[in-house]
Coordinates of C-alpha atoms in Angstrom, one line a residue:
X1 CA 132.4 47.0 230.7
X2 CA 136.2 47.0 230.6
X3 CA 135.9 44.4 227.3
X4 CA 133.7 47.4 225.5
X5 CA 135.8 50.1 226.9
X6 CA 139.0 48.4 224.9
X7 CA 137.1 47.1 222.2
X8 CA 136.3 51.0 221.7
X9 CA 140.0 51.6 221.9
X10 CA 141.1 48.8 219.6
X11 CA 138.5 50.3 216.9
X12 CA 139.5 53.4 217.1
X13 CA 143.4 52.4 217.0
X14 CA 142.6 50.5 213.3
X15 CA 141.0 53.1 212.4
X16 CA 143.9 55.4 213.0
X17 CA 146.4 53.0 211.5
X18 CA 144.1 53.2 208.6
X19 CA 144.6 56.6 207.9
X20 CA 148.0 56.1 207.8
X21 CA 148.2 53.6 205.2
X22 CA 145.2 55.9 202.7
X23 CA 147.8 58.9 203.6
X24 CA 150.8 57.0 202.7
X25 CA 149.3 55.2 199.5
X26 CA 147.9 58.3 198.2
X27 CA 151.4 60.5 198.6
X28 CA 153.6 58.0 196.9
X29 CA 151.0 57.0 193.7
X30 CA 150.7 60.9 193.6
X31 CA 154.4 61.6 193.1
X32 CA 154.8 58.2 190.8
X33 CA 152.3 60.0 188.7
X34 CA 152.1 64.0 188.7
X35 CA 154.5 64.5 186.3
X36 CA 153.5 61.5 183.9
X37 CA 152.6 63.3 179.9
X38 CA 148.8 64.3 180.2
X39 CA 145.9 62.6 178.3
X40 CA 143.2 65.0 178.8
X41 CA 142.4 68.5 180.7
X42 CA 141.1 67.2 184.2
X43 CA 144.7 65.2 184.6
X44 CA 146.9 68.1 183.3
X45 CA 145.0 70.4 185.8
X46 CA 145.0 67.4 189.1
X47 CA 148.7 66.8 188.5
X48 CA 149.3 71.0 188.3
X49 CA 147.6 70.8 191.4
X50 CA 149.3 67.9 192.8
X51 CA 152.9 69.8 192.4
X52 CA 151.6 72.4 195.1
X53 CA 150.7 69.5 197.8
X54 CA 152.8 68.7 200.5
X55 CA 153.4 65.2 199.3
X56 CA 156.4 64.5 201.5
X57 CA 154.8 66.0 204.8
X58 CA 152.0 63.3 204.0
X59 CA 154.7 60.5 204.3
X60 CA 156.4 61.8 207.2
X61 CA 153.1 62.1 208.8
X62 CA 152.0 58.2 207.9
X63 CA 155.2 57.2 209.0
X64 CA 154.3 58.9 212.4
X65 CA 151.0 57.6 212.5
X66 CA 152.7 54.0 212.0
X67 CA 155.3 54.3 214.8
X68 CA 152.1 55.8 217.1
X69 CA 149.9 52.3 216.2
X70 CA 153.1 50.6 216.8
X71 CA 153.6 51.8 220.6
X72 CA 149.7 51.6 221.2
X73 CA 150.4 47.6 221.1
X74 CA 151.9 47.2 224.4
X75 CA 149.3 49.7 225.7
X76 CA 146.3 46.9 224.4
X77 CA 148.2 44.0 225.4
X78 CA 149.4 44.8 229.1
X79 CA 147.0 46.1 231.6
X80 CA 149.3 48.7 232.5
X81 CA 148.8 52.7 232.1
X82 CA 152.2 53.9 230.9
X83 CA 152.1 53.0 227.4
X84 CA 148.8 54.4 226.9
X85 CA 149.4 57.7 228.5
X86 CA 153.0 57.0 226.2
X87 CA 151.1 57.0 222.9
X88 CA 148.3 59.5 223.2
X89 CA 151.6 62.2 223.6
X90 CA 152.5 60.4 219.7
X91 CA 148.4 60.6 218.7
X92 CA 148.2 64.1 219.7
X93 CA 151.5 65.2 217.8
X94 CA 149.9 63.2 214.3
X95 CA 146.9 64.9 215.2
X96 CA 148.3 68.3 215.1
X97 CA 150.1 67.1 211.7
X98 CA 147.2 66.2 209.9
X99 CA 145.4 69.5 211.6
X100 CA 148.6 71.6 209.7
X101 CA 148.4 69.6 206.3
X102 CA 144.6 70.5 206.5
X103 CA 145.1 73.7 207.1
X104 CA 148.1 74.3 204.1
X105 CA 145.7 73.0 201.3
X106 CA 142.6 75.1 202.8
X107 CA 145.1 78.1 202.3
X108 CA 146.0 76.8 198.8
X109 CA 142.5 77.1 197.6
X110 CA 142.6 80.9 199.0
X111 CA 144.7 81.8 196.2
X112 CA 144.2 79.3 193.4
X113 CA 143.5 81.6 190.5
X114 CA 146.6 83.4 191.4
X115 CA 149.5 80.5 191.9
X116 CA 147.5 78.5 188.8
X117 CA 148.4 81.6 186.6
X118 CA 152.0 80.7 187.4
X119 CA 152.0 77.1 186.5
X120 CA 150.1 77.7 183.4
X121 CA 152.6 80.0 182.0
X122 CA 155.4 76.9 182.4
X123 CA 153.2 74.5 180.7
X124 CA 153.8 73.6 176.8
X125 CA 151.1 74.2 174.5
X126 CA 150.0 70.9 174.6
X127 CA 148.6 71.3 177.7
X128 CA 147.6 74.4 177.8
X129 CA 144.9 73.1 174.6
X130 CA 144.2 70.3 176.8
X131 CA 142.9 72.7 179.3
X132 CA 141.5 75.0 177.3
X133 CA 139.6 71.8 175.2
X134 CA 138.2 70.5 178.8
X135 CA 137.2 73.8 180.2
X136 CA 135.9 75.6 177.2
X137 CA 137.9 78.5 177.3
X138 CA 140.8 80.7 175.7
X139 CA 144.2 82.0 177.6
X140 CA 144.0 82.1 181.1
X141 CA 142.6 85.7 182.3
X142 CA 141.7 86.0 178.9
X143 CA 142.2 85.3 175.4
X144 CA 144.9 87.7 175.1
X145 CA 146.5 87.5 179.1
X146 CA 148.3 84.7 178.4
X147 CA 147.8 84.9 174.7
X148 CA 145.7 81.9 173.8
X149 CA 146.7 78.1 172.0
X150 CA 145.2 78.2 168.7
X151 CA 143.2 74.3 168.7
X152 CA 139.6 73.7 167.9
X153 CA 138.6 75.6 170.7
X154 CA 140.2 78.2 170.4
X155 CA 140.8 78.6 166.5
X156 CA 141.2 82.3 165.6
X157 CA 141.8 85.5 167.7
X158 CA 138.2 86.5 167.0
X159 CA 136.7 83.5 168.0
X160 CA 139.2 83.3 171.1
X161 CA 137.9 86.8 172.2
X162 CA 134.4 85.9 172.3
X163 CA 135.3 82.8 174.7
X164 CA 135.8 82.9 178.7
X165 CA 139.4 82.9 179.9
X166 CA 140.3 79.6 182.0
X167 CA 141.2 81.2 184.8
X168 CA 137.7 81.1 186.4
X169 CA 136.3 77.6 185.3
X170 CA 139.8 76.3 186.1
X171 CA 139.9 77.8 189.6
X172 CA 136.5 75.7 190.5
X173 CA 137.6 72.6 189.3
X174 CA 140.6 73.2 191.5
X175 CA 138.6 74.0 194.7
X176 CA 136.2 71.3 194.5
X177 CA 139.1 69.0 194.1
X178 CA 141.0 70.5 196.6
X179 CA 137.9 71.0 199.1
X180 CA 137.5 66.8 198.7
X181 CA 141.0 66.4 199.8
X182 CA 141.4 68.6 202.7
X183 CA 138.1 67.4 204.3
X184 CA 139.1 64.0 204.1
X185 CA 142.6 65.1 206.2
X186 CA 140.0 67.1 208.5
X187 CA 138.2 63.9 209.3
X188 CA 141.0 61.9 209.9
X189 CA 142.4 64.2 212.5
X190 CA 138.4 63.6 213.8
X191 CA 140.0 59.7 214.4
X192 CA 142.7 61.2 216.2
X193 CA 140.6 62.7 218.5
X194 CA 138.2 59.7 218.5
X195 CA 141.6 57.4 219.8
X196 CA 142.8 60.3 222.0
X197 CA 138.9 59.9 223.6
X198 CA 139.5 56.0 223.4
X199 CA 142.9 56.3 225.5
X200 CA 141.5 58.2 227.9
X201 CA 138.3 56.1 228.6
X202 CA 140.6 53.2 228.8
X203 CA 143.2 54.7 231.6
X204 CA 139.8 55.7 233.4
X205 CA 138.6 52.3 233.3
X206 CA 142.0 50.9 234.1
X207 CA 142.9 53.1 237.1
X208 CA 139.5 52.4 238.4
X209 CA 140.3 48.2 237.9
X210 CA 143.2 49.1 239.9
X211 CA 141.9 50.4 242.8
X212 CA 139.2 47.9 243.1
X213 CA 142.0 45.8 243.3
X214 CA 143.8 47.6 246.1
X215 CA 140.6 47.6 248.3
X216 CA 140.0 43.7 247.3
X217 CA 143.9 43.0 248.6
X218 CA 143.0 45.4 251.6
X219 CA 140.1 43.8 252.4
X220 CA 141.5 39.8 251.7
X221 CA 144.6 40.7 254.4
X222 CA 142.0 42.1 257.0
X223 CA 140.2 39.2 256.7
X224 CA 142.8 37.1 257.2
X225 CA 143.6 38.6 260.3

């Protein structure tokens, strides 16, 4: 039973070291490539988005999650009860993390159509026809609120004012993408929990191993009298 019970514990603990490396991987090829020159409209809009992630908060918290896997070792390794109860304080604290960067994009797609309507009005017209060529659409609000990039779109005031402004198809790509994201964190602070389960499973099982092992010396020096 006590193989399982740490064979649970050593499963969950990859699986939470995992996390760390997807978290880690993702925030660094994200800020290599958020500000690279856009191709089409789906990348200018992911790398708008991208600039409103908390890209450094993910690194910090992989490195955290590192450390954490690092001091779970001695916990697997040695039957004893301190470095377990010594890293579920360093799970808990990542899971919290994760919990907060969860949290922060869910927020950001509260008020996507607003902050998007900031970034568009920095962007060149270059992008702003790439966006309006991938969503179909004119200006932001409207054709006129930004005024609108004259492309193939878009080629005429009159034919810009019978066109949707980006604003709304924009602000569903966004979510989408952003829902994707911030689920995936959610379920990764569901590992935490799932190792912060693990741990304490495995200082049941060890505390119980102990005392059967108390009685057993109890009982061998009674004997022996």
């Amino acid at each position: 039973m006590g193989n399982k019970v740490l064979l649970a514990y050593v499963v969950a603990d990859t699986l939470f070291v995992l996390t760390g490396a997807i978290i880690l991987a993702f925030s660094i090829i994200v800020q290599n490539n958020m500000f690279e020159v856009p191709t089409e409209g789906e990348q200018a809009a992911r790398n708008l988005l991208y600039q409103r992630f908390p890209l450094t908060a993910g690194i910090v918290n992989a490195v955290l999650i590192f450390v954490t896997f690092l001091i779970t070792v001695p916990g697997i390794v040695t039957p004893t009860r301190g470095w377990l109860k010594f890293s579920s304080f360093f799970v808990l604290i990542s899971g919290v993390f994760s919990l907060i960067v969860g949290l922060y994009l869910w927020i950001l797609t509260l008020k996507t159509k607003e902050d998007f309507s900031l970034l568009w009005n920095t962007q060149p017209a270059a992008v702003q026809d790439l966006l309006q060529t991938r969503f179909t659409c004119c200006g932001y609000f409207n054709s006129t609120s930004p005024a609108f990039v004259t492309d193939a779109t878009c080629p005429s005031p009159a034919a810009a004012a019978l066109m949707r402004g980006c604003s709304a198809p924009i602000t569903s790509f966004a979510n989408v993408f952003v829902d994707d994201i911030f689920t995936a964190v959610f379920g990764m602070v569901g590992i935490d929990t799932m190792l912060i389960m693990a741990t304490a499973c495995l200082l049941k099982d060890r505390k119980e191993r102990e005392r059967f092992r108390h009685i057993d010396e109890k009982t061998g020096q009674i004997s022996s009298f």
